[in-house]
């Protein structure tokens, strides 16, 4: 009986203790607070801010706007429940990683959350962003206490449109790195980009503010700006996992943990200068350093044969900025449109090389001895001059062909004395003149004569047309043919390839139709040439908007979100109205 009473009393006491614990936990008021590790951070570094709600379940979390800072990660959410000394506590937190962009004192506003029937807010936090110490020898910004540094570097700061810009990201560390994960990176929307797959990954040693670091290039990119201006490359931000020390108390099977820290590079400013004035009229638009090599075919030919030459052009500039050069000869040739045999980019570790092989065919109109050369005029940023790279001069020996129209000598019949001549009626005495073969032959000669007169008249009229006008006329015809061809073969291309081809078609049409040199085909100069051509204001606005949308194609985007049919329809409408 005593034992049963004791058990009942023990049960009552246990319930009372649990009830008191629950009451105490509910009696605690909810707390919502914001916290940072320090209220002073270095510029271009990443810091974490955490908003924690304790003693309540939260919902409808609303973060502040984070003005003057850039959010590079978050929110990451975590929650926990603990019972200690008979008291139960629970919490939920929201964490963000912020990049300190500007120097100064800034306020992070209040975050809000719903806790039951209450709306809770955090107190605003003031963060002071101070300028980092700079090691002028390497351009690295650091305080000297970091275990990891991320450095972005350029070979120089001023370039020209189409010139290759080498951007490298280096990771400097003095502890063992276990993992890296990129959180944020510039979209390079103002450039055409080409990633290096074969850059130098060897480690070197660097000294920053008296601290020794191991340095390794983790990413290299070749950038090509398509128009002049000043651009900012945003910092790259990444999580870096460092090997942490073993805990002081560990079991036999304990494993070493990993400390994750954030590293960010400093922003870079790139100045793209306009090309110097005084470009030759035959300037191709290429910028960089180029070499040209020709491989001619048969050089002893007739006027019935086509002379063929294969030209290999190598350079370190943007291959999308220039068109195949035109052969130059000291004779009269019929030159066919060039055919691109190969067009590729190769990775040479420290730079990207563009290879293009072009085949030309040209037929001589007259026999003779001729010289042929294929020149490429480009701007060299190293010498700041317009230079010419060309094939070796090819000497052609052209002889008369069999089908080029020989002169025929007609011998007159001997004079017949008048007294021996017989006067006869051609239409009655000689039935041959009324025969079908004669009429057919006569009609053929007559039609041939008229056709020759028509061709001669047409050629004279075409010769009277200025060369620029011929190019503008041909631009419309060629654009329509290329649009039709691209529409028929659309299914053979991926989205990226299709929109790249359509954009190149549109740019080529604008360049030829408006007589815009390829080097000046940018947003600023386009307005000038549209005004010069007398284009209506409404059409000018449409062309400018579409041109700007097409710039995004180089980076994998779709102009204005258009479908393939809409893209071709838009280009066709410009071909019709310009």
XYZ file of C-alpha atoms in Angstrom:
578
model
C 0.000 0.000 0.000
C 2.837 2.365 0.791
C 4.561 1.464 -2.433
C 1.474 2.302 -4.488
C 1.091 5.664 -2.713
C 4.736 6.438 -3.304
C 4.419 5.727 -7.050
C 1.339 7.933 -7.309
C 3.112 10.761 -5.485
C 6.130 10.428 -7.810
C 3.878 10.680 -10.862
C 2.256 13.851 -9.508
C 5.628 15.455 -8.856
C 6.904 14.580 -12.358
C 3.832 16.144 -14.000
C 4.278 19.245 -11.880
C 7.921 19.651 -12.936
C 7.095 19.223 -16.650
C 4.189 21.681 -16.326
C 6.448 24.246 -14.694
C 9.043 23.819 -17.440
C 6.426 24.302 -20.127
C 5.005 27.305 -18.328
C 8.456 28.823 -17.931
C 9.232 28.304 -21.643
C 5.971 29.954 -22.636
C 6.513 32.691 -20.147
C 9.670 33.808 -21.961
C 8.997 36.648 -24.352
C 10.019 36.252 -28.026
C 13.192 38.116 -29.051
C 14.079 39.166 -32.626
C 17.589 40.622 -33.127
C 20.182 41.264 -35.876
C 23.877 40.516 -35.367
C 27.175 40.924 -37.267
C 30.661 39.826 -36.256
C 31.960 43.413 -36.402
C 30.521 46.812 -37.133
C 33.665 47.734 -39.110
C 34.563 45.873 -42.323
C 37.080 46.409 -45.121
C 35.927 47.514 -48.565
C 35.412 44.715 -51.115
C 35.185 42.076 -48.385
C 32.247 39.841 -47.512
C 30.624 39.709 -44.073
C 27.646 37.799 -42.649
C 24.560 39.252 -41.006
C 22.120 37.045 -39.063
C 18.538 37.758 -37.995
C 17.535 35.440 -35.137
C 14.091 34.895 -33.591
C 14.124 33.212 -30.170
C 11.316 31.765 -28.036
C 8.734 31.797 -30.830
C 7.798 30.301 -34.157
C 8.210 32.894 -36.921
C 6.604 33.408 -40.297
C 6.434 35.962 -43.107
C 10.079 37.020 -42.701
C 10.863 40.327 -44.478
C 14.564 41.263 -44.816
C 15.780 44.860 -45.162
C 16.728 46.255 -48.581
C 20.506 46.112 -47.911
C 21.127 49.424 -49.642
C 24.814 50.185 -50.376
C 25.665 46.481 -50.046
C 25.508 43.596 -52.492
C 23.856 40.335 -51.441
C 26.104 37.484 -52.570
C 24.462 34.604 -50.674
C 21.342 33.976 -48.653
C 19.060 33.681 -47.046
C 20.170 30.476 -45.397
C 17.747 29.336 -42.696
C 18.426 27.258 -39.577
C 16.397 26.364 -36.497
C 17.076 24.680 -33.147
C 15.304 23.584 -29.965
C 17.092 23.027 -26.621
C 16.112 22.067 -23.049
C 18.611 23.181 -20.411
C 18.106 23.237 -16.621
C 14.452 22.469 -17.125
C 13.924 25.334 -19.545
C 13.112 24.860 -23.209
C 14.391 27.372 -25.781
C 13.864 27.444 -29.512
C 15.200 29.717 -32.237
C 15.124 30.254 -35.980
C 17.619 32.380 -37.921
C 18.057 33.847 -41.407
C 21.616 34.602 -42.583
C 22.931 36.673 -45.518
C 26.411 37.246 -46.943
C 26.960 40.863 -47.981
C 29.703 42.503 -50.024
C 30.920 45.895 -48.787
C 31.138 47.900 -52.004
C 31.578 51.553 -50.987
C 33.595 53.262 -48.279
C 31.573 55.057 -45.598
C 29.065 54.555 -42.789
C 25.840 52.855 -43.810
C 22.714 51.713 -42.004
C 21.119 48.319 -42.539
C 17.406 48.740 -41.893
C 15.050 46.627 -39.798
C 13.983 43.105 -40.659
C 10.422 42.027 -39.794
C 8.821 38.749 -38.824
C 5.431 37.571 -37.564
C 5.618 35.754 -34.187
C 2.160 34.522 -33.340
C -0.061 37.586 -33.312
C 2.872 39.962 -32.948
C 4.896 41.754 -35.648
C 8.530 41.985 -34.493
C 11.318 44.165 -35.935
C 15.081 44.240 -35.427
C 16.990 47.359 -34.557
C 18.879 48.994 -37.464
C 22.617 48.295 -37.587
C 25.335 50.792 -38.572
C 28.256 49.343 -40.542
C 31.430 51.295 -41.242
C 33.232 50.285 -44.425
C 36.910 51.265 -44.395
C 39.377 51.288 -47.246
C 41.644 48.251 -47.383
C 45.377 48.460 -47.237
C 46.883 48.129 -50.697
C 50.036 46.376 -51.744
C 50.909 48.548 -54.730
C 53.339 45.995 -56.099
C 50.607 43.477 -56.863
C 47.414 45.496 -56.772
C 46.093 43.299 -53.953
C 43.879 44.799 -51.272
C 44.190 43.168 -47.839
C 44.531 43.868 -44.126
C 47.329 41.357 -43.690
C 45.289 39.033 -41.431
C 43.417 37.001 -44.061
C 44.101 33.318 -44.570
C 42.666 33.498 -48.089
C 42.714 36.261 -50.708
C 40.993 36.315 -54.091
C 42.686 38.574 -56.645
C 41.404 39.705 -60.060
C 44.017 41.164 -62.405
C 44.320 42.591 -65.940
C 47.476 42.970 -68.025
C 46.652 46.692 -68.367
C 43.634 48.987 -67.886
C 43.192 50.631 -71.309
C 42.200 48.769 -74.448
C 40.539 49.242 -77.828
C 37.309 47.680 -79.162
C 38.070 44.176 -80.408
C 41.392 43.936 -78.563
C 41.941 40.863 -76.387
C 41.734 41.524 -72.630
C 43.219 38.850 -70.366
C 41.431 38.607 -67.007
C 42.835 36.260 -64.354
C 41.537 35.257 -60.932
C 44.165 34.078 -58.434
C 43.592 32.456 -55.067
C 46.206 33.266 -52.392
C 46.193 31.066 -49.286
C 48.415 30.124 -46.350
C 46.329 27.160 -45.139
C 45.299 23.960 -46.863
C 42.352 24.589 -49.185
C 39.837 21.750 -49.352
C 37.147 23.211 -51.623
C 36.112 26.334 -53.545
C 32.628 27.362 -54.640
C 31.832 30.500 -56.656
C 28.890 32.428 -55.158
C 28.820 35.485 -57.403
C 30.576 36.674 -60.564
C 30.218 39.490 -63.108
C 28.033 38.596 -66.097
C 30.521 40.290 -68.490
C 27.519 41.606 -70.441
C 29.609 44.335 -72.093
C 32.087 41.875 -73.577
C 32.369 38.843 -75.794
C 34.060 36.210 -73.626
C 36.231 33.184 -74.323
C 37.219 30.954 -71.401
C 40.706 29.501 -71.153
C 40.735 25.757 -70.686
C 44.508 25.389 -70.665
C 45.966 28.145 -68.494
C 48.997 27.809 -66.231
C 47.900 26.216 -62.927
C 51.327 26.059 -61.279
C 51.560 27.455 -57.763
C 53.877 30.346 -56.943
C 54.740 32.245 -53.774
C 53.692 35.863 -53.121
C 54.248 38.266 -50.244
C 51.356 40.561 -49.275
C 51.943 43.088 -46.481
C 54.654 40.867 -45.027
C 52.519 37.693 -45.142
C 53.624 34.799 -47.379
C 50.917 33.189 -49.518
C 50.756 30.357 -51.993
C 49.243 31.707 -55.216
C 47.401 29.770 -57.914
C 45.379 30.915 -60.934
C 41.906 29.376 -60.668
C 40.250 31.006 -63.698
C 41.347 32.883 -66.827
C 39.115 34.622 -69.382
C 39.712 36.472 -72.640
C 37.369 39.456 -73.021
C 36.657 41.469 -76.180
C 34.828 44.801 -75.848
C 32.578 45.681 -78.765
C 32.476 49.449 -78.249
C 34.364 52.200 -76.448
C 33.500 53.361 -72.926
C 34.399 52.767 -69.267
C 33.247 49.502 -67.695
C 33.433 47.985 -64.209
C 33.970 44.272 -63.658
C 32.187 43.312 -60.438
C 34.031 41.288 -57.777
C 34.049 37.520 -57.841
C 32.942 36.055 -54.503
C 33.460 32.472 -53.406
C 33.277 30.122 -50.451
C 36.669 28.598 -49.634
C 36.845 25.521 -47.411
C 39.991 25.480 -45.249
C 41.282 22.518 -43.324
C 40.442 23.088 -39.630
C 42.610 21.788 -36.747
C 41.605 18.650 -34.863
C 39.495 19.273 -31.726
C 41.363 18.968 -28.412
C 39.098 16.115 -27.279
C 38.476 13.611 -30.003
C 37.736 9.943 -30.290
C 39.599 7.344 -32.279
C 37.330 7.803 -35.296
C 37.191 11.612 -35.149
C 37.725 13.374 -38.501
C 39.153 16.813 -39.148
C 36.455 19.402 -39.875
C 36.521 22.195 -42.446
C 36.240 25.937 -41.880
C 34.398 27.787 -44.651
C 35.404 31.382 -45.266
C 34.362 33.852 -47.953
C 36.803 35.586 -50.286
C 36.106 38.362 -52.770
C 38.173 40.131 -55.401
C 38.246 43.901 -55.840
C 36.225 45.443 -58.693
C 38.183 46.310 -61.830
C 37.730 49.340 -64.075
C 38.394 48.872 -67.796
C 38.783 51.808 -70.174
C 37.933 51.032 -73.813
C 39.337 53.787 -75.999
C 37.931 54.745 -79.414
C 40.109 53.801 -82.366
C 42.383 56.627 -83.545
C 41.196 58.674 -86.543
C 42.731 58.339 -89.977
C 41.869 54.689 -90.608
C 42.504 53.628 -94.250
C 39.407 53.209 -96.403
C 40.122 49.470 -96.691
C 40.434 49.012 -92.900
C 38.951 45.601 -92.085
C 37.899 46.368 -88.498
C 40.391 43.893 -87.019
C 42.202 44.996 -83.843
C 45.203 43.140 -82.440
C 48.199 41.490 -84.041
C 47.633 39.517 -87.271
C 49.564 37.416 -89.778
C 48.445 36.389 -93.267
C 49.684 33.431 -95.306
C 48.577 32.547 -98.837
C 48.613 29.207 -100.635
C 48.005 29.839 -104.367
C 46.834 27.230 -106.821
C 47.892 26.944 -110.479
C 49.490 30.194 -111.682
C 49.691 29.355 -115.433
C 46.068 29.536 -116.531
C 43.859 30.594 -119.437
C 40.974 33.017 -119.559
C 38.696 29.984 -119.225
C 40.187 28.981 -115.849
C 39.633 30.261 -112.310
C 42.624 31.173 -110.205
C 42.273 29.817 -106.638
C 44.132 31.017 -103.545
C 43.689 29.829 -99.962
C 44.458 32.469 -97.300
C 45.128 31.656 -93.643
C 44.687 34.573 -91.220
C 45.795 34.332 -87.573
C 45.282 36.981 -84.925
C 44.560 37.626 -81.263
C 41.620 40.028 -81.808
C 37.859 39.555 -81.937
C 37.136 37.522 -85.068
C 33.532 38.732 -85.191
C 34.582 42.320 -85.956
C 36.084 41.885 -89.420
C 35.022 40.466 -92.759
C 37.218 38.591 -95.251
C 39.556 41.017 -97.047
C 39.298 41.640 -100.794
C 42.050 40.440 -103.188
C 43.949 43.168 -105.040
C 45.077 42.543 -108.645
C 46.536 44.754 -111.378
C 44.171 43.338 -113.984
C 40.488 42.842 -114.696
C 39.109 39.826 -112.810
C 35.698 38.473 -111.981
C 35.968 37.715 -108.232
C 33.524 35.318 -106.576
C 32.360 35.605 -102.960
C 35.007 34.163 -100.624
C 34.363 30.821 -98.983
C 35.347 30.336 -95.323
C 36.975 26.919 -94.989
C 37.867 27.080 -91.279
C 36.953 29.456 -88.460
C 38.042 28.512 -84.936
C 39.533 29.773 -81.660
C 42.478 28.021 -80.019
C 43.753 28.262 -76.455
C 47.472 29.072 -76.298
C 47.669 29.301 -72.459
C 48.477 33.008 -72.257
C 46.123 34.208 -75.023
C 43.372 33.130 -77.410
C 44.248 32.845 -81.128
C 41.652 33.157 -83.875
C 42.260 31.086 -87.019
C 40.339 31.722 -90.225
C 41.053 30.077 -93.589
C 39.400 31.672 -96.631
C 39.326 30.426 -100.217
C 39.081 32.887 -103.120
C 38.304 32.180 -106.778
C 38.826 34.764 -109.535
C 38.590 34.512 -113.334
C 40.729 36.787 -115.579
C 38.836 38.597 -118.326
C 41.869 39.146 -120.570
C 45.188 37.344 -121.182
C 48.344 38.847 -119.738
C 50.771 38.830 -116.816
C 49.243 39.892 -113.484
C 50.111 40.284 -109.810
C 47.657 39.258 -107.080
C 47.885 39.917 -103.337
C 45.382 39.608 -100.452
C 45.970 42.353 -97.819
C 44.448 42.665 -94.334
C 44.551 46.147 -92.793
C 44.271 46.065 -88.996
C 44.925 48.318 -85.998
C 47.865 47.237 -83.835
C 47.422 48.375 -80.179
C 51.126 47.775 -79.506
C 52.336 50.285 -82.090
C 49.115 52.385 -82.126
C 49.200 52.263 -85.932
C 47.092 50.881 -88.754
C 49.203 48.138 -90.291
C 48.891 45.765 -93.229
C 49.569 42.039 -93.263
C 49.326 40.407 -96.677
C 50.085 37.290 -98.636
C 53.178 37.075 -100.802
C 52.634 38.532 -104.264
C 51.418 35.871 -106.691
C 52.401 36.258 -110.369
C 49.846 34.930 -112.849
C 50.514 34.061 -116.479
C 47.169 34.143 -118.315
C 46.807 32.994 -121.917
C 43.836 33.130 -124.261
C 41.286 30.406 -123.634
C 39.385 28.375 -126.236
C 35.939 29.661 -125.304
C 36.703 33.349 -124.915
C 35.477 34.476 -128.351
C 37.965 34.494 -131.250
C 37.742 37.097 -134.027
C 36.564 35.712 -137.314
C 37.875 37.026 -140.674
C 35.328 37.055 -143.541
C 36.790 36.845 -147.104
C 34.799 38.753 -149.775
C 33.665 36.897 -152.905
C 35.347 37.837 -156.250
C 33.708 40.661 -158.205
C 31.320 39.438 -160.909
C 31.106 41.506 -164.085
C 27.853 43.361 -164.421
C 27.040 41.777 -167.743
C 27.283 38.313 -166.204
C 25.161 39.064 -163.171
C 21.722 37.535 -163.060
C 19.009 39.485 -161.448
C 16.674 37.213 -159.562
C 13.924 37.447 -157.010
C 15.311 36.118 -153.753
C 11.934 35.358 -152.280
C 10.801 33.388 -155.318
C 13.892 31.899 -156.924
C 15.661 30.677 -153.748
C 13.337 28.812 -151.436
C 16.097 28.486 -148.771
C 15.456 32.009 -147.526
C 11.909 31.070 -146.685
C 12.801 27.782 -145.030
C 12.367 27.071 -141.300
C 16.131 26.593 -140.655
C 16.896 29.995 -142.188
C 14.175 31.733 -140.187
C 15.383 30.064 -137.004
C 18.994 31.061 -137.708
C 17.952 34.602 -138.564
C 15.885 34.869 -135.357
C 18.793 33.516 -133.289
C 21.190 36.091 -134.750
C 18.676 38.888 -134.228
C 17.889 37.920 -130.635
C 21.605 37.524 -129.904
C 22.264 41.002 -131.218
C 19.525 42.486 -129.093
C 20.765 40.537 -126.044
C 24.301 41.799 -126.609
C 23.028 45.368 -126.884
C 20.997 44.898 -123.684
C 23.960 43.443 -121.759
C 26.219 46.243 -123.013
C 23.654 48.880 -122.002
C 23.168 47.256 -118.598
C 26.922 47.068 -117.978
C 27.383 50.736 -118.891
C 24.549 51.700 -116.580
C 26.013 49.594 -113.754
C 29.461 51.101 -114.351
C 27.916 54.549 -113.939
C 26.588 53.617 -110.475
C 28.973 54.610 -107.639
C 30.645 51.706 -105.855
C 28.974 52.566 -102.518
C 25.551 52.473 -104.149
C 26.330 49.061 -105.682
C 27.177 47.743 -102.214
C 23.913 49.120 -100.793
C 21.879 47.539 -103.578
C 23.650 44.216 -103.147
C 23.153 44.413 -99.356
C 19.368 44.160 -99.717
C 19.561 41.317 -102.221
C 22.112 39.339 -100.209
C 20.258 39.883 -96.927
C 17.012 38.508 -98.359
C 18.792 35.461 -99.778
C 20.542 34.802 -96.470
C 17.312 35.195 -94.489
C 15.591 32.658 -96.760
C 18.533 30.264 -96.473
C 18.679 30.581 -92.670
C 14.919 30.056 -92.419
C 15.116 26.856 -94.485
C 18.040 25.460 -92.479
C 16.821 26.679 -89.073
C 16.290 23.171 -87.724
C 19.967 22.332 -88.280
C 21.165 24.832 -85.663
C 20.928 25.104 -81.914
C 19.363 28.257 -80.454
C 22.786 29.762 -79.780
C 24.066 29.072 -83.315
C 20.835 30.281 -84.936
C 20.671 33.624 -83.114
C 24.403 34.213 -83.666
C 23.968 33.690 -87.430
C 20.875 35.899 -87.524
C 22.674 38.659 -85.600
C 25.727 38.515 -87.891
C 23.361 38.714 -90.877
C 21.703 41.827 -89.414
C 25.025 43.511 -88.569
C 26.410 42.784 -92.068
C 23.286 44.278 -93.653
C 23.554 47.461 -91.541
C 27.254 47.811 -92.360
C 26.726 47.438 -96.128
C 23.428 49.261 -96.447
C 24.416 52.305 -94.370
C 28.104 52.267 -95.462
C 29.277 51.800 -91.867
C 32.861 50.524 -91.454
C 32.800 47.353 -89.273
C 34.998 49.085 -86.691
C 32.382 51.826 -86.199
C 29.306 49.614 -85.952
C 28.371 50.367 -82.348
C 25.434 51.918 -80.520
C 26.886 55.425 -80.588
C 27.937 55.581 -84.254
C 24.787 53.802 -85.471
C 22.644 56.882 -84.720
C 25.021 59.073 -86.745
C 24.818 56.850 -89.836
C 21.028 56.478 -89.541
C 20.709 60.277 -89.465
C 23.129 60.569 -92.367
C 20.990 58.174 -94.449
C 17.803 60.125 -93.700
C 16.045 57.259 -91.910
C 12.692 58.156 -90.321
C 12.697 58.728 -86.549
C 10.361 55.804 -85.828
C 12.543 53.420 -87.838
C 15.698 54.789 -86.165
C 14.264 54.019 -82.744
C 13.312 50.476 -83.774
C 16.728 49.792 -85.302
C 18.565 51.133 -82.224
C 16.481 49.064 -79.795
C 16.886 45.895 -81.851
C 20.641 46.527 -82.310
C 21.068 46.829 -78.534
C 19.064 43.636 -77.972
C 21.285 41.792 -80.443
C 24.418 42.640 -78.433
C 23.311 40.078 -75.832
C 23.556 37.230 -78.382
C 27.325 37.063 -77.890
C 26.736 35.934 -74.338
C 24.109 33.326 -75.035
C 20.987 35.466 -74.586
C 18.027 35.753 -76.990
C 17.335 39.261 -78.361
C 14.212 40.586 -76.672
C 13.085 37.021 -75.922
C 12.046 36.594 -79.562
C 11.400 33.256 -81.208
C 13.354 32.231 -84.306
C 10.493 33.230 -86.615
C 10.086 36.605 -84.891
C 13.838 37.243 -85.137
C 13.891 36.664 -88.911
C 10.649 38.607 -89.385
C 12.158 41.602 -87.547
C 15.338 41.525 -89.664
C 13.305 41.173 -92.866
C 11.231 44.230 -91.934
C 14.406 46.319 -91.553
C 15.700 45.071 -94.909
C 12.453 46.239 -96.511
C 12.317 49.724 -94.941
C 15.978 50.805 -94.824
